Amino acid sequence: MGWIVAWQNPSGNSQSSTSWSAISYKVDVIESQWLLTSYSTELWRTVISNRDRFMKVRC
């Protein structure tokens, strides 16, 4: 599965987006890797990557 967020700020100049690519191996757990792309005058600084684990919260 995957999803994308185009970030907004009050000035309208955030110029960034994040995409997640994810898979679920266990019930109620999603493992993902993401790429945050944003504007920079230095090309090597435009993409940051990391990972997230999403788990269902029981109340």
PDB file of C-alpha atoms in Angstrom:
ATOM      1  CA  MET A   1       0.000   0.000   0.000  1.00  0.00           C
ATOM      2  CA  GLY A   2       1.103   3.604  -0.305  1.00  0.00           C
ATOM      3  CA  TRP A   3       0.043   7.183   0.221  1.00  0.00           C
ATOM      4  CA  ILE A   4       1.324  10.693  -0.477  1.00  0.00           C
ATOM      5  CA  VAL A   5       0.943  13.970   1.430  1.00  0.00           C
ATOM      6  CA  ALA A   6       1.561  17.411  -0.111  1.00  0.00           C
ATOM      7  CA  TRP A   7       2.403  19.599   2.889  1.00  0.00           C
ATOM      8  CA  GLN A   8       0.848  23.039   3.346  1.00  0.00           C
ATOM      9  CA  ASN A   9       1.721  25.940   5.624  1.00  0.00           C
ATOM     10  CA  PRO A  10      -0.020  29.288   6.267  1.00  0.00           C
ATOM     11  CA  SER A  11       2.270  31.047   3.767  1.00  0.00           C
ATOM     12  CA  GLY A  12       1.593  28.482   1.035  1.00  0.00           C
ATOM     13  CA  ASN A  13       5.299  27.943   0.373  1.00  0.00           C
ATOM     14  CA  SER A  14       6.129  24.627   2.049  1.00  0.00           C
ATOM     15  CA  GLN A  15       7.191  23.133  -1.319  1.00  0.00           C
ATOM     16  CA  SER A  16       7.437  19.621   0.083  1.00  0.00           C
ATOM     17  CA  SER A  17       5.746  16.233  -0.078  1.00  0.00           C
ATOM     18  CA  THR A  18       6.131  12.840   1.570  1.00  0.00           C
ATOM     19  CA  SER A  19       5.401   9.418   0.103  1.00  0.00           C
ATOM     20  CA  TRP A  20       5.055   6.203   2.103  1.00  0.00           C
ATOM     21  CA  SER A  21       5.428   2.676   0.774  1.00  0.00           C
ATOM     22  CA  ALA A  22       4.118   0.118   3.250  1.00  0.00           C
ATOM     23  CA  ILE A  23       3.280  -3.514   3.900  1.00  0.00           C
ATOM     24  CA  SER A  24       1.433  -5.331   6.662  1.00  0.00           C
ATOM     25  CA  TYR A  25       2.938  -8.630   7.835  1.00  0.00           C
ATOM     26  CA  LYS A  26       0.942  -8.801  11.078  1.00  0.00           C
ATOM     27  CA  VAL A  27      -2.632  -7.909  11.933  1.00  0.00           C
ATOM     28  CA  ASP A  28      -2.901  -4.288  13.133  1.00  0.00           C
ATOM     29  CA  VAL A  29       0.742  -3.390  12.225  1.00  0.00           C
ATOM     30  CA  ILE A  30       1.914  -1.510   9.120  1.00  0.00           C
ATOM     31  CA  GLU A  31       5.654  -1.220   8.375  1.00  0.00           C
ATOM     32  CA  SER A  32       6.591   1.633   6.050  1.00  0.00           C
ATOM     33  CA  GLN A  33       9.471   3.483   4.461  1.00  0.00           C
ATOM     34  CA  TRP A  34       9.085   7.121   3.469  1.00  0.00           C
ATOM     35  CA  LEU A  35      10.713   9.799   1.343  1.00  0.00           C
ATOM     36  CA  LEU A  36      10.345  13.489   2.197  1.00  0.00           C
ATOM     37  CA  THR A  37      11.138  15.693  -0.790  1.00  0.00           C
ATOM     38  CA  SER A  38      11.516  19.429  -0.301  1.00  0.00           C
ATOM     39  CA  TYR A  39      13.054  22.392  -2.063  1.00  0.00           C
ATOM     40  CA  SER A  40      16.751  23.092  -1.522  1.00  0.00           C
ATOM     41  CA  THR A  41      19.310  24.978  -3.573  1.00  0.00           C
ATOM     42  CA  GLU A  42      21.648  22.014  -2.963  1.00  0.00           C
ATOM     43  CA  LEU A  43      20.313  18.970  -4.836  1.00  0.00           C
ATOM     44  CA  TRP A  44      21.748  16.433  -2.369  1.00  0.00           C
ATOM     45  CA  ARG A  45      19.602  17.950   0.425  1.00  0.00           C
ATOM     46  CA  THR A  46      16.235  17.568  -1.351  1.00  0.00           C
ATOM     47  CA  VAL A  47      15.317  14.028  -0.176  1.00  0.00           C
ATOM     48  CA  ILE A  48      15.254  12.555   3.336  1.00  0.00           C
ATOM     49  CA  SER A  49      14.293   8.926   3.973  1.00  0.00           C
ATOM     50  CA  ASN A  50      13.288   6.991   7.069  1.00  0.00           C
ATOM     51  CA  ARG A  51      10.788   4.402   8.285  1.00  0.00           C
ATOM     52  CA  ASP A  52       7.681   4.230  10.464  1.00  0.00           C
ATOM     53  CA  ARG A  53       5.675   1.543  12.212  1.00  0.00           C
ATOM     54  CA  PHE A  54       1.951   2.155  12.553  1.00  0.00           C
ATOM     55  CA  MET A  55       0.045   0.095  15.115  1.00  0.00           C
ATOM     56  CA  LYS A  56      -3.650  -0.015  15.919  1.00  0.00           C
ATOM     57  CA  VAL A  57      -4.381   1.613  19.275  1.00  0.00           C
ATOM     58  CA  ARG A  58      -6.911  -0.116  21.465  1.00  0.00           C
ATOM     59  CA  CYS A  59      -8.878   2.149  23.811  1.00  0.00           C
TER      60      CYS A  59
END
